[in-house]
Short mmCIF file of C-alpha atoms and ligand atoms in Angstrom, two decimals:
data_model
loop_
_atom_site.label_atom_id
_atom_site.label_comp_id
_atom_site.label_asym_id
_atom_site.label_seq_id
_atom_site.Cartn_x
_atom_site.Cartn_y
_atom_site.Cartn_z
CA UNK A 14 -20.52 4.57 -25.81
CA UNK A 15 -16.87 4.91 -26.37
CA UNK A 16 -16.06 2.87 -23.26
CA UNK A 17 -18.11 -0.04 -24.64
CA UNK A 18 -16.47 0.26 -27.84
CA UNK A 19 -13.29 0.31 -26.40
CA UNK A 20 -13.31 -3.30 -24.38
CA UNK A 21 -14.72 -5.05 -27.52
CA UNK A 22 -13.48 -7.39 -29.77
CA UNK A 23 -14.46 -5.10 -32.95
CA UNK A 24 -11.81 -2.61 -31.55
CA UNK A 25 -8.86 -4.87 -30.99
CA UNK A 26 -9.35 -6.08 -34.43
CA UNK A 27 -9.59 -2.31 -35.56
CA UNK A 28 -6.28 -1.68 -33.64
CA UNK A 29 -4.64 -4.55 -35.15
CA UNK A 30 -5.63 -3.40 -38.73
CA UNK A 31 -4.71 0.33 -38.09
CA UNK A 32 -1.90 0.05 -35.96
CA UNK A 33 -0.40 -3.60 -36.28
CA UNK A 34 -0.95 -3.77 -32.45
CA UNK A 35 -3.17 -5.69 -29.96
CA UNK A 36 -3.32 -2.75 -27.62
CA UNK A 37 -5.39 -0.14 -28.98
CA UNK A 38 -5.94 1.15 -25.68
CA UNK A 39 -2.76 3.12 -26.17
CA UNK A 40 -3.95 4.93 -28.99
CA UNK A 41 -7.83 5.57 -27.84
CA UNK A 42 -6.61 6.70 -24.14
CA UNK A 43 -5.54 10.17 -24.93
CA UNK A 44 -8.70 10.87 -26.52
CA UNK A 45 -10.72 9.22 -23.82
CA UNK A 46 -8.46 10.86 -21.36
CA UNK A 47 -10.17 14.38 -22.59
CA UNK A 48 -13.58 13.41 -22.60
CA UNK A 49 -13.54 11.37 -18.81
CA UNK A 50 -10.21 10.36 -17.56
CA UNK A 51 -11.96 7.58 -15.82
CA UNK A 52 -12.88 6.02 -19.09
CA UNK A 53 -9.24 5.04 -19.95
CA UNK A 54 -8.18 1.54 -20.20
CA UNK A 55 -4.79 0.98 -19.81
CA UNK A 56 -4.82 2.38 -16.33
CA UNK A 57 -7.60 2.63 -13.48
CA UNK A 58 -8.21 5.96 -13.05
CA UNK A 59 -9.79 7.76 -9.78
CA UNK A 60 -11.08 10.91 -8.92
CA UNK A 61 -10.42 13.25 -5.76
CA UNK A 62 -13.73 13.89 -4.51
CA UNK A 63 -12.53 15.67 -1.30
CA UNK A 64 -9.71 16.16 1.01
CA UNK A 65 -9.82 16.89 4.46
CA UNK A 66 -6.99 17.73 7.03
CA UNK A 67 -6.69 15.25 10.10
CA UNK A 68 -3.73 16.72 11.88
CA UNK A 69 -0.94 19.48 11.24
CA UNK A 70 0.54 17.08 8.76
CA UNK A 71 -2.04 14.48 8.06
CA UNK A 72 -4.63 14.66 5.03
CA UNK A 73 -7.46 12.09 3.92
CA UNK A 74 -8.11 11.79 0.16
CA UNK A 75 -11.51 10.51 -0.57
CA UNK A 76 -11.45 9.02 -3.99
CA UNK A 77 -13.61 7.61 -6.60
CA UNK A 78 -12.31 4.84 -8.90
CA UNK A 79 -13.34 3.79 -12.12
CA UNK A 80 -16.63 1.60 -12.11
CA UNK A 81 -14.11 -1.56 -13.09
CA UNK A 82 -11.93 -1.34 -10.07
CA UNK A 83 -12.13 -4.63 -8.13
CA UNK A 84 -12.84 -3.50 -4.87
CA UNK A 85 -10.58 -4.32 -1.44
CA UNK A 86 -10.51 -6.20 1.96
CA UNK A 87 -10.16 -4.08 5.30
CA UNK A 88 -6.43 -3.80 5.87
CA UNK A 89 -5.21 -3.86 2.16
CA UNK A 90 -3.18 -1.45 0.39
CA UNK A 91 -3.10 0.28 -3.17
CA UNK A 92 -0.49 1.90 -5.39
CA UNK A 93 -1.22 5.45 -6.34
CA UNK A 94 0.67 6.92 -9.49
CA UNK A 95 0.77 10.67 -9.85
CA UNK A 96 2.38 12.65 -12.16
CA UNK A 97 4.50 15.66 -10.74
CA UNK A 98 5.81 18.14 -12.82
CA UNK A 99 5.77 15.72 -15.96
CA UNK A 100 7.34 12.59 -13.99
CA UNK A 101 4.95 9.57 -13.15
CA UNK A 102 5.39 9.07 -9.50
CA UNK A 103 4.32 5.41 -7.64
CA UNK A 104 3.67 5.43 -4.03
CA UNK A 105 1.90 2.87 -1.66
CA UNK A 106 -0.83 3.55 0.88
CA UNK A 107 -3.34 1.67 2.89
CA UNK A 108 -6.82 2.37 2.49
CA UNK A 109 -8.30 4.09 5.69
CA UNK A 110 -11.82 3.66 4.91
CA UNK A 111 -13.95 0.61 4.74
CA UNK A 112 -14.94 -2.18 2.06
CA UNK A 113 -18.96 -1.19 3.05
CA UNK A 114 -18.05 2.59 2.39
CA UNK A 115 -16.97 1.77 -1.34
CA UNK A 116 -19.84 -0.84 -1.94
CA UNK A 117 -22.25 1.98 -0.64
CA UNK A 118 -20.77 4.99 -2.55
CA UNK A 119 -18.04 3.81 -4.83
CA UNK A 120 -15.50 5.88 -2.88
CA UNK A 121 -12.38 4.59 -1.37
CA UNK A 122 -9.71 6.66 1.06
CA UNK A 123 -6.27 7.22 1.68
CA UNK A 124 -4.80 8.95 5.05
CA UNK A 125 -1.33 10.43 3.89
CA UNK A 126 1.21 12.15 6.33
CA UNK A 127 3.39 14.54 5.01
CA UNK A 128 7.13 13.16 5.06
CA UNK A 129 9.63 15.63 5.47
CA UNK A 130 11.18 16.42 2.15
CA UNK A 131 9.05 13.66 0.68
CA UNK A 132 8.34 14.70 -3.04
CA UNK A 133 5.12 13.10 -3.35
CA UNK A 134 3.32 13.42 0.00
CA UNK A 135 4.30 16.79 -0.09
CA UNK A 136 2.49 17.62 -3.56
CA UNK A 137 -0.15 15.62 -2.55
CA UNK A 138 -0.67 17.97 0.44
CA UNK A 139 -0.17 21.22 -1.17
CA UNK A 140 -1.62 20.44 -4.88
CA UNK A 141 -3.65 17.81 -5.11
CA UNK A 142 -7.40 18.78 -5.24
CA UNK A 143 -10.95 17.81 -5.69
CA UNK A 144 -11.52 17.42 -9.28
CA UNK A 145 -7.86 15.92 -9.87
CA UNK A 146 -7.49 12.49 -11.30
CA UNK A 147 -4.84 9.84 -10.61
CA UNK A 148 -4.08 6.26 -11.39
CA UNK A 149 -5.10 3.68 -8.80
CA UNK A 150 -3.85 -0.21 -8.70
CA UNK A 151 -5.79 -2.98 -7.64
CA UNK A 152 -5.79 -3.33 -3.75
CA UNK A 153 -3.12 -5.91 -2.18
CA UNK A 154 -1.73 -7.25 0.78
CA UNK A 155 -2.87 -9.63 3.65
CA UNK A 156 -3.16 -7.72 6.88
CA UNK A 157 -6.75 -9.39 7.30
CA UNK A 158 -9.30 -9.25 10.06
CA UNK A 159 -9.24 -12.57 11.28
CA UNK A 160 -12.01 -15.03 9.93
CA UNK A 161 -13.62 -16.13 13.21
CA UNK A 162 -14.13 -13.50 15.91
CA UNK A 163 -11.20 -13.87 18.50
CA UNK A 164 -9.55 -11.64 21.43
CA UNK A 165 -7.22 -9.15 19.74
CA UNK A 166 -4.87 -6.43 20.75
CA UNK A 167 -3.77 -3.81 18.03
CA UNK A 168 -0.40 -2.07 18.78
CA UNK A 169 -0.14 0.89 16.47
CA UNK A 170 1.80 4.23 15.86
CA UNK A 171 1.28 7.38 14.26
CA UNK A 172 -0.12 6.96 10.37
CA UNK A 173 0.13 3.11 11.07
CA UNK A 174 -3.66 3.97 12.31
CA UNK A 175 -4.93 4.13 8.66
CA UNK A 176 -5.40 0.11 7.68
CA UNK A 177 -6.29 -0.21 11.70
CA UNK A 178 -9.43 2.39 11.41
CA UNK A 179 -10.43 -0.10 8.15
CA UNK A 180 -10.07 -3.40 10.40
CA UNK A 181 -11.99 -1.78 13.47
CA UNK A 182 -14.78 0.08 11.65
CA UNK A 183 -15.54 -3.30 9.68
CA UNK A 184 -15.30 -5.23 12.72
CA UNK A 185 -17.65 -3.08 14.34
CA UNK A 186 -20.12 -3.08 11.64
CA UNK A 187 -19.86 -6.78 11.59
CA UNK A 188 -20.96 -6.92 15.21
CA UNK A 189 -17.32 -8.35 16.07
CA UNK A 190 -18.03 -9.89 19.33
CA UNK A 191 -14.55 -11.02 21.15
CA UNK A 192 -12.44 -8.21 23.11
CA UNK A 193 -10.41 -5.83 21.02
CA UNK A 194 -7.89 -3.41 22.50
CA UNK A 195 -6.20 -0.53 20.76
CA UNK A 196 -2.70 0.76 22.10
CA UNK A 197 -2.45 3.71 19.82
CA UNK A 198 0.93 5.58 20.23
CA UNK A 199 1.55 9.48 18.80
CA UNK A 200 3.78 12.06 19.74
CA UNK A 201 1.19 14.71 21.15
CA UNK A 202 -2.61 14.98 21.17
CA UNK A 203 -2.52 16.81 18.18
CA UNK A 204 -1.42 14.03 16.26
CA UNK A 205 -4.15 11.65 16.70
CA UNK A 206 -5.43 10.93 13.45
CA UNK A 207 -9.22 10.40 13.42
CA UNK A 208 -9.80 11.24 16.86
CA UNK A 209 -13.12 11.54 16.32
CA UNK A 210 -14.12 8.23 14.49
CA UNK A 211 -12.16 6.10 17.12
CA UNK A 212 -13.68 7.88 19.96
CA UNK A 213 -17.24 7.00 18.33
CA UNK A 214 -16.19 3.47 17.87
CA UNK A 215 -14.93 3.15 21.68
CA UNK A 216 -18.52 4.40 22.49
CA UNK A 217 -21.03 2.48 20.09
CA UNK A 218 -18.79 -0.59 20.29
CA UNK A 219 -18.44 -2.45 23.70
CA UNK A 220 -15.70 -4.91 22.62
CA UNK A 221 -13.30 -2.05 21.92
CA UNK A 222 -10.79 -0.69 24.65
CA UNK A 223 -9.25 2.42 23.19
CA UNK A 224 -6.02 3.38 24.94
CA UNK A 225 -4.32 6.51 23.21
CA UNK A 226 -0.16 7.37 24.80
CA UNK A 227 1.72 10.14 24.06
CA UNK A 228 5.19 9.96 23.68
CA UNK A 229 6.32 13.44 23.53
CA UNK A 230 4.02 15.74 25.41
CA UNK A 231 5.66 17.55 28.06
CA UNK A 232 5.92 15.56 31.06
CA UNK A 233 4.86 12.48 29.47
CA UNK A 234 6.84 9.53 27.84
CA UNK A 235 4.32 6.92 27.57
CA UNK A 236 6.22 4.65 24.84
CA UNK A 237 5.45 1.04 24.52
CA UNK A 238 6.61 -0.88 27.70
CA UNK A 239 5.59 -4.29 29.56
CA UNK A 240 3.46 -2.43 32.08
CA UNK A 241 0.73 -1.27 29.41
CA UNK A 242 0.82 -4.85 28.13
CA UNK A 243 0.46 -6.40 31.62
CA UNK A 244 -2.89 -4.25 31.55
CA UNK A 245 -4.47 -6.07 28.57
CA UNK A 246 -6.69 -8.81 30.07
CA UNK A 247 -5.66 -12.36 28.43
CA UNK A 248 -2.52 -10.97 26.08
CA UNK A 249 -1.21 -13.90 25.56
CA UNK A 250 -4.29 -15.64 24.21
CA UNK A 251 -4.95 -12.56 21.93
CA UNK A 252 -4.04 -12.51 17.89
CA UNK A 253 -1.59 -9.26 18.11
CA UNK A 254 -1.75 -6.69 14.94
CA UNK A 255 1.11 -4.21 14.58
CA UNK A 256 1.62 -0.91 12.60
CA UNK A 257 3.69 2.01 12.61
CA UNK A 258 6.95 3.26 12.35
CA UNK A 259 9.88 0.49 12.37
CA UNK A 260 11.27 1.54 15.85
CA UNK A 261 7.60 0.51 17.41
CA UNK A 262 7.10 -2.62 15.46
CA UNK A 263 10.63 -3.91 16.25
CA UNK A 264 9.85 -3.15 20.45
CA UNK A 265 6.29 -4.46 19.88
CA UNK A 266 7.38 -7.66 18.68
CA UNK A 267 10.18 -8.13 21.07
CA UNK A 268 8.25 -7.71 23.78
CA UNK A 269 5.55 -10.31 22.43
CA UNK A 270 7.89 -12.96 21.55
CA UNK A 271 9.31 -12.79 25.26
CA UNK A 272 5.82 -13.63 26.19
CA UNK A 273 6.00 -16.35 23.76
CA UNK A 274 3.04 -15.25 21.79
CA UNK A 275 3.77 -17.41 18.60
CA UNK A 276 5.18 -15.98 15.16
CA UNK A 277 1.96 -16.73 13.32
CA UNK A 278 -0.12 -15.20 15.77
CA UNK A 279 1.59 -11.68 15.05
CA UNK A 280 0.56 -9.98 11.93
CA UNK A 281 2.41 -6.87 10.63
CA UNK A 282 2.25 -4.30 8.33
CA UNK A 283 5.00 -1.98 7.74
CA UNK A 284 5.54 1.55 6.14
CA UNK A 285 8.35 -0.08 4.23
CA UNK A 286 9.51 -3.40 3.30
CA UNK A 287 12.62 -4.66 5.69
CA UNK A 288 15.88 -5.24 3.45
CA UNK A 289 19.13 -7.14 3.96
CA UNK A 290 22.73 -5.85 3.97
CA UNK A 291 23.59 -7.26 0.47
CA UNK A 292 26.97 -7.38 -1.16
CA UNK A 293 27.95 -4.98 -3.29
CA UNK A 294 31.10 -6.32 -5.03
CA UNK A 295 28.84 -9.23 -6.82
CA UNK A 296 25.65 -6.78 -7.58
CA UNK A 297 24.93 -5.56 -11.45
CA UNK A 298 25.65 -6.55 -14.86
CA UNK A 299 24.16 -6.63 -18.17
CA UNK A 300 20.41 -6.54 -18.57
CA UNK A 301 18.62 -7.62 -21.35
CA UNK A 302 14.96 -6.78 -22.10
CA UNK A 303 14.44 -9.38 -24.26
CA UNK A 304 10.73 -8.59 -25.60
CA UNK A 305 11.41 -4.91 -26.34
CA UNK A 306 15.05 -5.55 -27.58
CA UNK A 307 16.48 -3.03 -25.04
CA UNK A 308 19.75 -3.69 -23.11
CA UNK A 309 21.65 -1.87 -20.38
CA UNK A 310 24.52 -2.23 -18.09
CA UNK A 311 23.54 -1.70 -14.43
CA UNK A 312 25.95 -0.83 -11.36
CA UNK A 313 25.38 -1.62 -7.64
CA UNK A 314 22.13 -2.55 -6.07
CA UNK A 315 19.39 -0.75 -8.60
CA UNK A 316 16.59 -3.25 -8.70
CA UNK A 317 15.24 -4.49 -12.40
CA UNK A 318 12.08 -2.60 -11.76
CA UNK A 319 14.05 0.74 -11.65
CA UNK A 320 16.49 -0.37 -14.71
CA UNK A 321 13.63 -1.20 -16.80
CA UNK A 322 12.04 2.19 -16.04
CA UNK A 323 15.34 4.14 -16.70
CA UNK A 324 15.35 2.37 -19.94
CA UNK A 325 12.08 3.51 -20.60
CA UNK A 326 10.04 0.58 -20.08
CA UNK A 327 6.83 0.59 -17.97
CA UNK A 328 6.28 -2.73 -16.40
CA UNK A 329 3.32 -3.36 -14.17
CA UNK A 330 3.92 -2.63 -10.68
CA UNK A 331 2.57 -1.74 -7.43
CA UNK A 332 3.92 -1.63 -4.04
CA UNK A 333 7.43 -1.34 -5.38
CA UNK A 334 7.85 -3.40 -1.85
CA UNK A 335 7.71 -6.94 -2.37
CA UNK A 336 4.18 -7.23 -1.69
CA UNK A 337 1.69 -7.11 -4.33
CA UNK A 338 3.53 -9.68 -6.85
CA UNK A 339 2.12 -7.13 -9.83
CA UNK A 340 5.80 -6.68 -10.90
CA UNK A 341 6.12 -10.70 -11.31
CA UNK A 342 7.91 -11.00 -14.26
CA UNK A 343 9.78 -14.45 -16.20
CA UNK A 344 13.46 -14.10 -16.06
CA UNK A 345 14.83 -16.01 -18.66
CA UNK A 346 18.57 -16.59 -17.57
CA UNK A 347 20.99 -15.27 -15.36
CA UNK A 348 20.81 -14.84 -11.63
CA UNK A 349 19.28 -12.10 -9.17
CA UNK A 350 19.47 -11.70 -5.65
CA UNK A 351 16.41 -10.89 -3.73
CA UNK A 352 16.52 -7.56 -1.48
CA UNK A 353 14.40 -8.72 1.15
CA UNK A 354 15.81 -11.97 1.59
CA UNK A 355 19.36 -11.83 0.43
CA UNK A 356 19.13 -14.84 -1.07
CA UNK A 357 20.42 -15.64 -4.96
CA UNK A 358 18.55 -17.26 -7.60
CA UNK A 359 19.22 -20.08 -9.95
CA UNK A 360 20.87 -19.52 -13.35
CA UNK A 361 17.37 -20.94 -15.23
CA UNK A 362 14.14 -19.50 -16.04
CA UNK A 363 11.93 -18.41 -13.14
CA UNK A 364 9.32 -16.30 -12.04
CA UNK A 365 10.82 -13.24 -10.42
CA UNK A 366 9.46 -10.00 -8.77
CA UNK A 367 11.38 -6.77 -10.35
CA UNK A 368 11.06 -4.55 -7.64
CA UNK A 369 13.30 -6.50 -5.24
CA UNK A 370 15.18 -8.48 -7.35
CA UNK A 371 18.79 -6.89 -8.16
CA UNK A 372 21.06 -8.31 -11.23
CA UNK A 373 24.29 -10.24 -10.04
CA UNK A 374 25.74 -10.32 -13.55
CA UNK A 375 23.87 -10.72 -17.01
CA UNK A 376 20.66 -11.32 -16.60
CA UNK A 377 17.59 -11.31 -19.18
CA UNK A 378 14.20 -10.82 -18.53
CA UNK A 379 10.97 -11.26 -20.75
CA UNK A 380 10.25 -7.79 -20.59
S1 FES B 19 5.81 -3.56 -7.60
FE1 FES B 19 4.60 -4.85 -5.39
S2 FES B 19 5.80 -6.51 -5.39
FE2 FES B 19 6.82 -5.72 -7.26
#
């Protein structure tokens, strides 16, 4: 009942009359949070349904997002926002379940490797339990399954398997007929994530050839090499999907380029966005947040998203890596440098991504 009222024009009118604001959600959310956190309107919340150990340092969290969450395509990511010791922290994770699972029972899954020293992944492993709630963004990313079935190769390392699991299970369920090879690199056998799911796929889906290599096991160093690629039939005609740590991605990209596989047939999804070296001397400046009337001085290569948050603002964002465009915002004047490309913007009005834009002199943002 409250949820319905919340979305109605009447409540917006009431919010305007009582609080002189267009966003009554800001006032009602604390109340809704107490009744059921999934009813809140300012952010989309999800409840943790289960937590499962995959390997000694990797767990799968099954989440049930609020009903108004929009769904996803296999290979996409979401940003999760968690409150850890009173501080809200946002991180991006690939979805490891399938869209079919979400349609059938309303749940999604993220498979999270604990990063050494990682504040968020460490906390999730130790403290995030069934029943807890967190905020989820819309899904984003374009690491998509080919529209038409064609031969494919996946070169994957460690927890890079998570979006690929979603791809493969979706392809198998849809009866994808072209041959698919998965070369999966892990340090040791105990680091294989979702081994049972992968073996079940290989058993029931004849199109899939599954090969798992260990790179740090006693007596074996099976790093990606040309010999392994030579064993993949018709490699040059395959669509290539890469996912994993930077070193493996760079090596795979290099080996595939040397075989003259065109760039537009190689699809990558990375754990972090590549960045270019920026000239620190020209970075920083006065940042004006026009709508909120805040003004601050930035030094060095802090992004405008970080600067806004440090000023007490909460701009919309998702991945913090320049992928999802959820942080897009108008710059009304001044120049910014794009962290991903190193390119400098014009002086005038334009849309920028806050998370990868660094001020180069005084800038004004419509925030
Ligand atoms: S937060 Fe995703 S592009 Fe900026």
